[in-house]
Amino acid sequence: MPSPAVPVPASVPGGDLAGGLPIGLTSRPGRRQPPPRHLADLDPAGRRAAASQLGQQGFRADQLSRHYFARLTDDPADMTDLPAGDRAELAGALLPRLLTAERELTCDEGTTRKTLWRALDGAYIESVLMRYPGRVTMCVSSQAGCGMACPFCATGQAGLTRNLSAAEIVAQVVAGARALAAGEVPGGPGRISNVVFMGMGEPLANYAHVLGAVRRLTDPVPDGLGISQRGITVSTVGLVPAIGRLAGEGLSVRLAVSLHAPDDGLRDELVPVNRRWKVAEVLAAAWAYAAATGRRVSIEYALIRDVNDQAWRADALARLLAGQLAHVNLIPLNPTPGSRWTASRPADMREFEARLAARGVPVTVRDTRGTQIDGACGQLAATDRAGG
Ligand code: SAH
């Protein structure tokens, strides 16, 4: 076996932000048919151009945008402002159904619901809606599978199937928004306030489509869904060049960095991409992101019993974060099937948290909603379960 620490030469054209990943990590999906083009892949000008290509007037694209992003429908029968003879063709060409709900699981009295989606090529992905008092968060997938190979994560075990298109990402949120608007989620009709890219996949390894999705989610209605940029969180293993690029987009979305260890020795194992970009580089990119956006960075830390939860590691983490625009989210590990690891003991979690707090580092323990439906952090592994 060649040493996994030796970076693979970037075999992809310059600009592939995940190029040069260590052996075993994949940044590129296999050759597959991309999903059909959808209005949510395009900005408003692109949509008008697409309508013209269909022999339609440009404003038909604006009407379709209103149906999709404001009325949350893609059913031609609802589109009575379009000429009856053109509805099916326009909707078919610009609003193809990209995802079919294969299974829906709920818990927490219906306020947490996980959907297993099948894409047109048969790829499976999952999304989770979580309603809290005063806010609704959608956790979305950015890739089918994931190439980052983190050994404690269910998705990481399956490998990467492919990138999702921007429209496939947006479709997960539109479906949640539709269910909420229809009053299908206990608590009365509501809206989505937050979107976290913490489902399947590494969002920054699918940079262009994730950025497109962020624009569609945050553009004002009816160009987009009108969700506040501040309500969006992009979570990453730490692809340093892509963090730098995101910092330059002029967005105020939150960055979450999945750190999980303060030392390179352990992080090389828990988050294998650390062999390419070390803790110090990842954190430097995070602080530059905070400086550029004014937004506190979330540091994600899954507490794994006797692996990364020692008091000395809490102190080391506190030293790295003290004085920075950061907040630590401690997540008790959700053990995944076949994993040799489990969650930390409650006393060790409390000690870890207290040591960070004592050094002035803001810290919270993440709630683990959706555990019963395998909808909690790191449990999404659609391809496994869809087959079994
Ligand atoms: N690839 C991105 C986003 C997806 S995972 C990332 O790594 O940030 C979202 C978060 O869940 C990450 O912090 C990830 O490390 C964490 N996670 C994955 N598996 C987990 C598990 N079994 N228990 C707890 N957290 C987990």
Tab-separated table of C-alpha atoms and ligand atoms in Angstrom:
chain	number	residue	atom	x	y	z
A	1	MET	CA	0.000	0.000	0.000
A	2	PRO	CA	1.372	3.412	-0.834
A	3	SER	CA	1.390	5.820	2.054
A	4	PRO	CA	-2.015	7.461	2.269
A	5	ALA	CA	-0.278	10.654	3.325
A	6	VAL	CA	1.117	11.195	-0.175
A	7	PRO	CA	-1.171	13.514	-2.074
A	8	VAL	CA	-2.360	12.326	-5.451
A	9	PRO	CA	-1.299	14.715	-8.197
A	10	ALA	CA	-4.320	16.714	-9.263
A	11	SER	CA	-5.513	14.799	-12.292
A	12	VAL	CA	-8.275	17.278	-12.879
A	13	PRO	CA	-8.159	20.680	-14.521
A	14	GLY	CA	-6.969	23.566	-12.383
A	15	GLY	CA	-9.749	25.002	-10.330
A	16	ASP	CA	-10.934	21.700	-8.935
A	17	LEU	CA	-10.863	22.768	-5.336
A	18	ALA	CA	-10.573	19.277	-3.952
A	19	GLY	CA	-7.732	18.322	-6.283
A	20	GLY	CA	-4.716	16.723	-4.679
A	21	LEU	CA	-6.666	14.724	-2.147
A	22	PRO	CA	-4.933	11.854	-0.380
A	23	ILE	CA	-5.305	8.397	-1.869
A	24	GLY	CA	-8.643	6.873	-0.983
A	25	LEU	CA	-10.514	10.158	-1.054
A	26	THR	CA	-12.554	10.980	-4.078
A	27	SER	CA	-13.499	14.423	-5.238
A	28	ARG	CA	-14.920	13.411	-8.592
A	29	PRO	CA	-18.012	11.366	-9.209
A	30	GLY	CA	-17.854	8.590	-11.775
A	31	ARG	CA	-19.070	9.302	-15.271
A	32	ARG	CA	-22.853	9.451	-15.110
A	33	GLN	CA	-25.648	11.204	-16.882
A	34	PRO	CA	-26.205	14.506	-15.116
A	35	PRO	CA	-29.780	15.135	-13.963
A	36	PRO	CA	-31.920	17.076	-16.432
A	37	ARG	CA	-31.731	20.839	-16.346
A	38	HIS	CA	-34.192	22.525	-14.026
A	39	LEU	CA	-35.134	26.144	-13.479
A	40	ALA	CA	-33.460	26.040	-10.061
A	41	ASP	CA	-30.109	25.351	-11.752
A	42	LEU	CA	-30.304	28.738	-13.447
A	43	ASP	CA	-30.255	32.347	-12.396
A	44	PRO	CA	-33.191	34.504	-13.572
A	45	ALA	CA	-31.409	35.571	-16.779
A	46	GLY	CA	-30.533	31.960	-17.565
A	47	ARG	CA	-34.152	30.942	-17.072
A	48	ARG	CA	-35.369	33.556	-19.542
A	49	ALA	CA	-32.776	32.409	-22.061
A	50	ALA	CA	-33.959	28.827	-21.563
A	51	ALA	CA	-37.569	29.883	-22.182
A	52	SER	CA	-36.517	31.632	-25.396
A	53	GLN	CA	-34.738	28.494	-26.538
A	54	LEU	CA	-38.066	26.713	-26.160
A	55	GLY	CA	-39.661	29.292	-28.465
A	56	GLN	CA	-41.406	30.971	-25.529
A	57	GLN	CA	-41.273	34.532	-24.343
A	58	GLY	CA	-38.828	35.262	-21.557
A	59	PHE	CA	-41.472	36.272	-19.031
A	60	ARG	CA	-42.825	32.712	-19.072
A	61	ALA	CA	-39.707	31.836	-17.089
A	62	ASP	CA	-40.662	34.405	-14.443
A	63	GLN	CA	-44.115	32.853	-14.230
A	64	LEU	CA	-42.600	29.424	-13.728
A	65	SER	CA	-40.288	30.821	-11.041
A	66	ARG	CA	-43.292	32.198	-9.210
A	67	HIS	CA	-45.000	28.824	-9.328
A	68	TYR	CA	-41.964	27.009	-8.031
A	69	PHE	CA	-40.469	29.389	-5.470
A	70	ALA	CA	-43.571	31.302	-4.293
A	71	ARG	CA	-46.420	28.819	-4.719
A	72	LEU	CA	-44.124	25.813	-4.261
A	73	THR	CA	-45.756	23.896	-7.102
A	74	ASP	CA	-44.369	22.172	-10.182
A	75	ASP	CA	-47.711	20.741	-11.295
A	76	PRO	CA	-48.732	22.099	-14.725
A	77	ALA	CA	-52.400	21.832	-13.691
A	78	ASP	CA	-51.807	24.634	-11.151
A	79	MET	CA	-50.359	26.989	-13.780
A	80	THR	CA	-53.530	28.600	-15.057
A	81	ASP	CA	-51.689	31.787	-16.035
A	82	LEU	CA	-49.849	29.855	-18.766
A	83	PRO	CA	-51.519	29.040	-22.092
A	84	ALA	CA	-53.152	25.629	-21.633
A	85	GLY	CA	-51.362	24.195	-24.672
A	86	ASP	CA	-47.906	25.220	-23.404
A	87	ARG	CA	-48.146	24.288	-19.737
A	88	ALA	CA	-47.020	20.692	-19.962
A	89	GLU	CA	-44.154	21.498	-22.316
A	90	LEU	CA	-42.881	24.415	-20.231
A	91	ALA	CA	-43.151	22.570	-16.945
A	92	GLY	CA	-41.649	19.443	-18.483
A	93	ALA	CA	-38.685	21.361	-19.838
A	94	LEU	CA	-37.975	23.640	-16.878
A	95	LEU	CA	-39.547	21.973	-13.859
A	96	PRO	CA	-38.826	18.252	-14.246
A	97	ARG	CA	-39.494	16.196	-11.074
A	98	LEU	CA	-35.973	15.391	-9.970
A	99	LEU	CA	-36.673	13.590	-6.712
A	100	THR	CA	-39.291	11.051	-5.676
A	101	ALA	CA	-39.987	10.500	-1.991
A	102	GLU	CA	-39.331	6.821	-1.434
A	103	ARG	CA	-39.899	6.753	2.310
A	104	GLU	CA	-40.797	9.207	5.048
A	105	LEU	CA	-40.012	8.625	8.731
A	106	THR	CA	-41.080	10.871	11.594
A	107	CYS	CA	-40.336	11.167	15.300
A	108	ASP	CA	-40.543	13.809	18.052
A	109	GLU	CA	-44.357	13.868	17.593
A	110	GLY	CA	-43.939	14.524	13.903
A	111	THR	CA	-41.702	17.591	14.290
A	112	THR	CA	-38.672	15.691	12.965
A	113	ARG	CA	-39.115	14.055	9.604
A	114	LYS	CA	-36.602	12.326	7.419
A	115	THR	CA	-37.226	11.737	3.732
A	116	LEU	CA	-35.434	9.164	1.619
A	117	TRP	CA	-35.357	10.453	-1.955
A	118	ARG	CA	-34.691	8.618	-5.201
A	119	ALA	CA	-33.205	10.686	-8.004
A	120	LEU	CA	-33.977	10.024	-11.670
A	121	ASP	CA	-30.824	7.929	-12.106
A	122	GLY	CA	-31.685	5.809	-9.058
A	123	ALA	CA	-29.269	7.538	-6.648
A	124	TYR	CA	-30.582	7.795	-3.093
A	125	ILE	CA	-30.238	10.795	-0.812
A	126	GLU	CA	-31.823	11.920	2.439
A	127	SER	CA	-33.015	15.173	3.978
A	128	VAL	CA	-34.299	15.937	7.474
A	129	LEU	CA	-36.781	18.599	8.575
A	130	MET	CA	-36.611	19.674	12.221
A	131	ARG	CA	-39.205	21.983	13.704
A	132	TYR	CA	-38.322	23.792	16.920
A	133	PRO	CA	-40.259	26.515	18.697
A	134	GLY	CA	-39.621	29.583	16.542
A	135	ARG	CA	-37.512	27.987	13.817
A	136	VAL	CA	-37.545	25.232	11.229
A	137	THR	CA	-34.284	23.737	9.992
A	138	MET	CA	-33.845	21.640	6.862
A	139	CYS	CA	-30.751	19.452	6.804
A	140	VAL	CA	-29.948	18.766	3.157
A	141	SER	CA	-27.655	16.509	1.169
A	142	SER	CA	-25.225	17.995	-1.329
A	143	GLN	CA	-23.938	14.732	-2.809
A	144	ALA	CA	-25.221	11.179	-3.154
A	145	GLY	CA	-22.771	9.475	-0.827
A	146	CYS	CA	-19.513	11.158	0.143
A	147	GLY	CA	-15.878	10.742	-0.818
A	148	MET	CA	-14.331	12.029	2.404
A	149	ALA	CA	-14.238	8.609	4.121
A	150	CYS	CA	-14.546	9.781	7.751
A	151	PRO	CA	-14.588	6.422	9.579
A	152	PHE	CA	-17.281	7.373	12.140
A	153	CYS	CA	-19.797	8.639	9.553
A	154	ALA	CA	-22.355	6.348	7.932
A	155	THR	CA	-22.305	8.242	4.628
A	156	GLY	CA	-18.523	8.197	4.549
A	157	GLN	CA	-18.509	4.401	4.569
A	158	ALA	CA	-20.453	4.137	1.322
A	159	GLY	CA	-18.209	6.343	-0.816
A	160	LEU	CA	-19.251	8.914	-3.369
A	161	THR	CA	-21.941	8.186	-5.938
A	162	ARG	CA	-22.208	11.638	-7.517
A	163	ASN	CA	-22.652	15.347	-6.988
A	164	LEU	CA	-26.205	16.649	-6.762
A	165	SER	CA	-27.288	19.419	-9.091
A	166	ALA	CA	-28.256	22.773	-7.587
A	167	ALA	CA	-31.881	21.976	-8.379
A	168	GLU	CA	-31.687	18.615	-6.601
A	169	ILE	CA	-30.451	20.392	-3.480
A	170	VAL	CA	-33.127	23.082	-3.751
A	171	ALA	CA	-35.822	20.445	-4.345
A	172	GLN	CA	-35.212	19.015	-0.847
A	173	VAL	CA	-35.928	22.425	0.664
A	174	VAL	CA	-38.911	23.136	-1.580
A	175	ALA	CA	-40.436	19.815	-0.509
A	176	GLY	CA	-40.005	20.743	3.146
A	177	ALA	CA	-41.409	24.228	2.539
A	178	ARG	CA	-44.406	22.709	0.784
A	179	ALA	CA	-45.118	20.304	3.647
A	180	LEU	CA	-44.854	23.150	6.151
A	181	ALA	CA	-47.028	25.525	4.151
A	182	ALA	CA	-49.658	22.802	3.811
A	183	GLY	CA	-49.737	22.366	7.591
A	184	GLU	CA	-48.461	18.771	7.351
A	185	VAL	CA	-45.946	19.351	10.139
A	186	PRO	CA	-47.448	19.637	13.642
A	187	GLY	CA	-47.431	23.241	14.885
A	188	GLY	CA	-49.515	24.803	12.132
A	189	PRO	CA	-48.467	26.224	8.777
A	190	GLY	CA	-44.912	27.494	8.805
A	191	ARG	CA	-41.810	28.367	6.804
A	192	ILE	CA	-38.252	27.182	6.650
A	193	SER	CA	-35.919	29.554	8.474
A	194	ASN	CA	-32.653	27.595	8.345
A	195	VAL	CA	-30.898	25.267	5.931
A	196	VAL	CA	-27.842	23.303	7.014
A	197	PHE	CA	-25.621	21.449	4.533
A	198	MET	CA	-25.104	18.652	7.036
A	199	GLY	CA	-26.826	15.799	5.247
A	200	MET	CA	-25.013	13.438	2.919
A	201	GLY	CA	-21.952	14.706	1.119
A	202	GLU	CA	-19.176	17.265	1.354
A	203	PRO	CA	-20.704	20.515	0.102
A	204	LEU	CA	-17.402	22.199	-0.752
A	205	ALA	CA	-16.446	19.250	-2.996
A	206	ASN	CA	-19.527	20.176	-5.068
A	207	TYR	CA	-18.807	23.875	-4.920
A	208	ALA	CA	-20.544	25.328	-7.985
A	209	HIS	CA	-23.812	23.481	-7.451
A	210	VAL	CA	-23.873	24.223	-3.722
A	211	LEU	CA	-23.282	27.908	-4.440
A	212	GLY	CA	-26.062	27.869	-7.019
A	213	ALA	CA	-28.353	26.272	-4.462
A	214	VAL	CA	-27.421	28.868	-1.824
A	215	ARG	CA	-28.323	31.624	-4.310
A	216	ARG	CA	-31.684	30.009	-5.132
A	217	LEU	CA	-32.461	29.482	-1.448
A	218	THR	CA	-31.626	33.065	-0.523
A	219	ASP	CA	-32.667	35.109	-3.572
A	220	PRO	CA	-35.843	37.035	-2.805
A	221	VAL	CA	-39.157	35.473	-3.832
A	222	PRO	CA	-39.995	34.774	-6.655
A	223	ASP	CA	-36.444	34.478	-8.007
A	224	GLY	CA	-35.661	32.195	-5.081
A	225	LEU	CA	-37.055	30.990	-1.769
A	226	GLY	CA	-36.162	34.147	0.151
A	227	ILE	CA	-34.468	32.433	3.109
A	228	SER	CA	-32.035	34.697	4.992
A	229	GLN	CA	-28.350	34.099	4.167
A	230	ARG	CA	-27.730	34.160	7.895
A	231	GLY	CA	-29.963	31.115	8.220
A	232	ILE	CA	-27.765	28.978	5.947
A	233	THR	CA	-24.872	26.871	7.273
A	234	VAL	CA	-22.311	25.210	5.009
A	235	SER	CA	-20.483	22.444	6.867
A	236	THR	CA	-17.132	21.165	5.650
A	237	VAL	CA	-14.396	18.690	6.500
A	238	GLY	CA	-12.003	21.564	5.782
A	239	LEU	CA	-11.279	21.918	2.058
A	240	VAL	CA	-9.052	24.952	2.511
A	241	PRO	CA	-9.046	26.449	-1.015
A	242	ALA	CA	-12.833	26.178	-1.181
A	243	ILE	CA	-13.240	27.880	2.204
A	244	GLY	CA	-11.144	30.745	0.820
A	245	ARG	CA	-13.292	30.936	-2.270
A	246	LEU	CA	-16.505	30.923	-0.226
A	247	ALA	CA	-15.158	33.767	1.894
A	248	GLY	CA	-14.893	35.842	-1.274
A	249	GLU	CA	-18.485	35.337	-2.422
A	250	GLY	CA	-19.878	38.257	-0.455
A	251	LEU	CA	-22.377	36.016	1.324
A	252	SER	CA	-23.196	35.984	5.012
A	253	VAL	CA	-23.782	32.261	5.333
A	254	ARG	CA	-22.357	30.475	8.349
A	255	LEU	CA	-19.378	28.174	7.983
A	256	ALA	CA	-19.156	25.034	10.090
A	257	VAL	CA	-15.859	23.163	10.260
A	258	SER	CA	-15.917	19.507	11.272
A	259	LEU	CA	-12.789	19.480	13.401
A	260	HIS	CA	-13.273	16.496	15.752
A	261	ALA	CA	-9.672	16.627	16.986
A	262	PRO	CA	-7.263	19.445	17.886
A	263	ASP	CA	-4.163	17.450	16.896
A	264	ASP	CA	-3.096	16.306	13.434
A	265	GLY	CA	-2.208	12.815	14.611
A	266	LEU	CA	-5.785	11.973	15.536
A	267	ARG	CA	-7.469	14.177	12.939
A	268	ASP	CA	-5.559	12.409	10.151
A	269	GLU	CA	-7.505	9.315	11.191
A	270	LEU	CA	-10.924	10.805	11.988
A	271	VAL	CA	-11.088	13.204	9.039
A	272	PRO	CA	-8.734	11.733	6.438
A	273	VAL	CA	-8.634	14.914	4.335
A	274	ASN	CA	-6.525	16.285	7.210
A	275	ARG	CA	-3.586	14.487	5.557
A	276	ARG	CA	-3.884	17.130	2.851
A	277	TRP	CA	-4.876	20.211	4.890
A	278	LYS	CA	-3.733	20.236	8.507
A	279	VAL	CA	-5.563	21.593	11.555
A	280	ALA	CA	-3.588	24.843	11.522
A	281	GLU	CA	-4.371	25.495	7.843
A	282	VAL	CA	-8.044	24.658	8.262
A	283	LEU	CA	-8.394	26.955	11.241
A	284	ALA	CA	-6.487	29.770	9.506
A	285	ALA	CA	-8.980	29.497	6.627
A	286	ALA	CA	-11.853	29.498	9.125
A	287	TRP	CA	-10.616	32.671	10.852
A	288	ALA	CA	-10.173	34.359	7.482
A	289	TYR	CA	-13.759	33.366	6.685
A	290	ALA	CA	-14.951	34.864	9.974
A	291	ALA	CA	-13.028	38.068	9.268
A	292	ALA	CA	-14.447	38.361	5.742
A	293	THR	CA	-18.055	37.703	6.720
A	294	GLY	CA	-18.228	38.853	10.331
A	295	ARG	CA	-19.824	35.539	11.142
A	296	ARG	CA	-18.849	33.256	13.964
A	297	VAL	CA	-17.569	29.906	12.681
A	298	SER	CA	-19.079	26.729	14.142
A	299	ILE	CA	-16.522	24.162	15.160
A	300	GLU	CA	-18.154	20.719	15.054
A	301	TYR	CA	-16.733	18.146	17.429
A	302	ALA	CA	-18.263	14.665	17.690
A	303	LEU	CA	-17.384	13.295	21.112
A	304	ILE	CA	-16.131	9.713	20.728
A	305	ARG	CA	-15.542	7.703	23.890
A	306	ASP	CA	-11.843	7.424	24.770
A	307	VAL	CA	-10.866	8.541	21.272
A	308	ASN	CA	-11.058	12.342	21.215
A	309	ASP	CA	-12.795	13.219	24.499
A	310	GLN	CA	-9.839	13.440	26.918
A	311	ALA	CA	-9.462	16.499	29.141
A	312	TRP	CA	-6.085	17.316	27.575
A	313	ARG	CA	-7.703	17.453	24.139
A	314	ALA	CA	-10.338	19.845	25.469
A	315	ASP	CA	-7.533	22.075	26.735
A	316	ALA	CA	-5.691	21.829	23.405
A	317	LEU	CA	-8.885	22.718	21.546
A	318	ALA	CA	-9.488	25.671	23.855
A	319	ARG	CA	-5.976	26.965	23.157
A	320	LEU	CA	-6.615	26.816	19.409
A	321	LEU	CA	-9.953	28.618	19.636
A	322	ALA	CA	-9.506	31.135	22.472
A	323	GLY	CA	-10.084	34.683	21.293
A	324	GLN	CA	-11.397	33.640	17.862
A	325	LEU	CA	-14.833	34.229	16.370
A	326	ALA	CA	-15.862	30.638	17.009
A	327	HIS	CA	-18.478	28.530	18.703
A	328	VAL	CA	-18.043	24.848	19.483
A	329	ASN	CA	-20.837	22.359	18.865
A	330	LEU	CA	-20.206	19.181	20.767
A	331	ILE	CA	-22.108	16.270	19.232
A	332	PRO	CA	-22.328	13.009	21.171
A	333	LEU	CA	-21.275	10.458	18.539
A	334	ASN	CA	-24.159	8.628	16.934
A	335	PRO	CA	-22.722	5.149	16.624
A	336	THR	CA	-23.151	3.806	13.102
A	337	PRO	CA	-23.662	0.112	12.349
A	338	GLY	CA	-20.457	-1.870	12.580
A	339	SER	CA	-18.527	0.991	14.140
A	340	ARG	CA	-16.071	0.247	16.922
A	341	TRP	CA	-16.750	3.681	18.408
A	342	THR	CA	-19.468	5.007	20.669
A	343	ALA	CA	-20.499	8.238	22.375
A	344	SER	CA	-18.536	9.653	25.262
A	345	ARG	CA	-19.611	9.080	28.863
A	346	PRO	CA	-21.845	11.895	30.136
A	347	ALA	CA	-19.274	12.873	32.766
A	348	ASP	CA	-16.530	13.164	30.124
A	349	MET	CA	-18.795	15.284	27.933
A	350	ARG	CA	-19.516	17.608	30.842
A	351	GLU	CA	-15.820	17.895	31.634
A	352	PHE	CA	-14.938	18.594	27.988
A	353	GLU	CA	-17.599	21.295	27.789
A	354	ALA	CA	-16.572	22.842	31.123
A	355	ARG	CA	-12.917	23.066	30.073
A	356	LEU	CA	-13.810	24.967	26.928
A	357	ALA	CA	-16.216	27.254	28.778
A	358	ALA	CA	-13.634	27.925	31.492
A	359	ARG	CA	-11.300	29.316	28.835
A	360	GLY	CA	-14.003	31.571	27.431
A	361	VAL	CA	-14.789	29.452	24.364
A	362	PRO	CA	-18.536	29.504	23.587
A	363	VAL	CA	-19.761	25.910	23.570
A	364	THR	CA	-23.030	24.010	23.369
A	365	VAL	CA	-23.914	20.349	23.233
A	366	ARG	CA	-25.868	19.701	20.053
A	367	ASP	CA	-29.239	18.062	20.460
A	368	THR	CA	-29.447	14.709	18.761
A	369	ARG	CA	-32.828	14.919	17.144
A	370	GLY	CA	-33.930	12.149	14.894
A	371	THR	CA	-31.792	9.426	16.435
A	372	GLN	CA	-34.675	6.927	16.404
A	373	ILE	CA	-35.192	7.365	12.661
A	374	ASP	CA	-31.474	7.336	11.831
A	375	GLY	CA	-31.898	10.970	10.929
A	376	ALA	CA	-29.346	12.334	13.372
A	377	CYS	CA	-25.891	13.625	12.485
A	378	GLY	CA	-23.855	11.165	10.535
A	379	GLN	CA	-26.512	8.494	10.361
A	380	LEU	CA	-27.671	9.192	6.829
A	381	ALA	CA	-26.688	6.231	4.685
A	382	ALA	CA	-29.420	5.955	2.120
A	383	THR	CA	-27.706	3.605	-0.283
A	384	ASP	CA	-27.208	0.963	2.389
A	385	ARG	CA	-30.726	0.934	3.623
A	386	ALA	CA	-32.486	1.391	0.312
A	387	GLY	CA	-31.068	-1.955	-0.777
A	388	GLY	CA	-31.882	-3.790	2.438
B	1	SAH	N1	-19.265	16.701	4.933
B	1	SAH	C1	-19.687	17.786	5.766
B	1	SAH	C2	-21.156	17.815	6.088
B	1	SAH	C3	-21.877	16.546	6.420
B	1	SAH	S1	-21.773	15.803	8.017
B	1	SAH	C4	-18.891	17.810	7.043
B	1	SAH	O1	-18.196	16.856	7.311
B	1	SAH	O2	-18.922	18.809	7.739
B	1	SAH	C5	-22.395	16.923	9.203
B	1	SAH	C6	-21.719	16.774	10.555
B	1	SAH	O3	-22.046	15.523	11.176
B	1	SAH	C7	-20.203	16.813	10.439
B	1	SAH	O4	-19.682	17.601	11.482
B	1	SAH	C8	-19.846	15.359	10.661
B	1	SAH	O5	-18.526	15.191	11.079
B	1	SAH	C9	-20.862	14.961	11.700
B	1	SAH	N2	-20.999	13.517	11.860
B	1	SAH	C10	-20.819	12.569	10.918
B	1	SAH	N3	-21.030	11.349	11.426
B	1	SAH	C11	-21.362	11.515	12.720
B	1	SAH	C12	-21.722	10.625	13.766
B	1	SAH	N4	-21.768	9.313	13.561
B	1	SAH	N5	-22.017	11.163	14.975
B	1	SAH	C13	-21.976	12.485	15.163
B	1	SAH	N6	-21.671	13.385	14.216
B	1	SAH	C14	-21.346	12.907	13.005
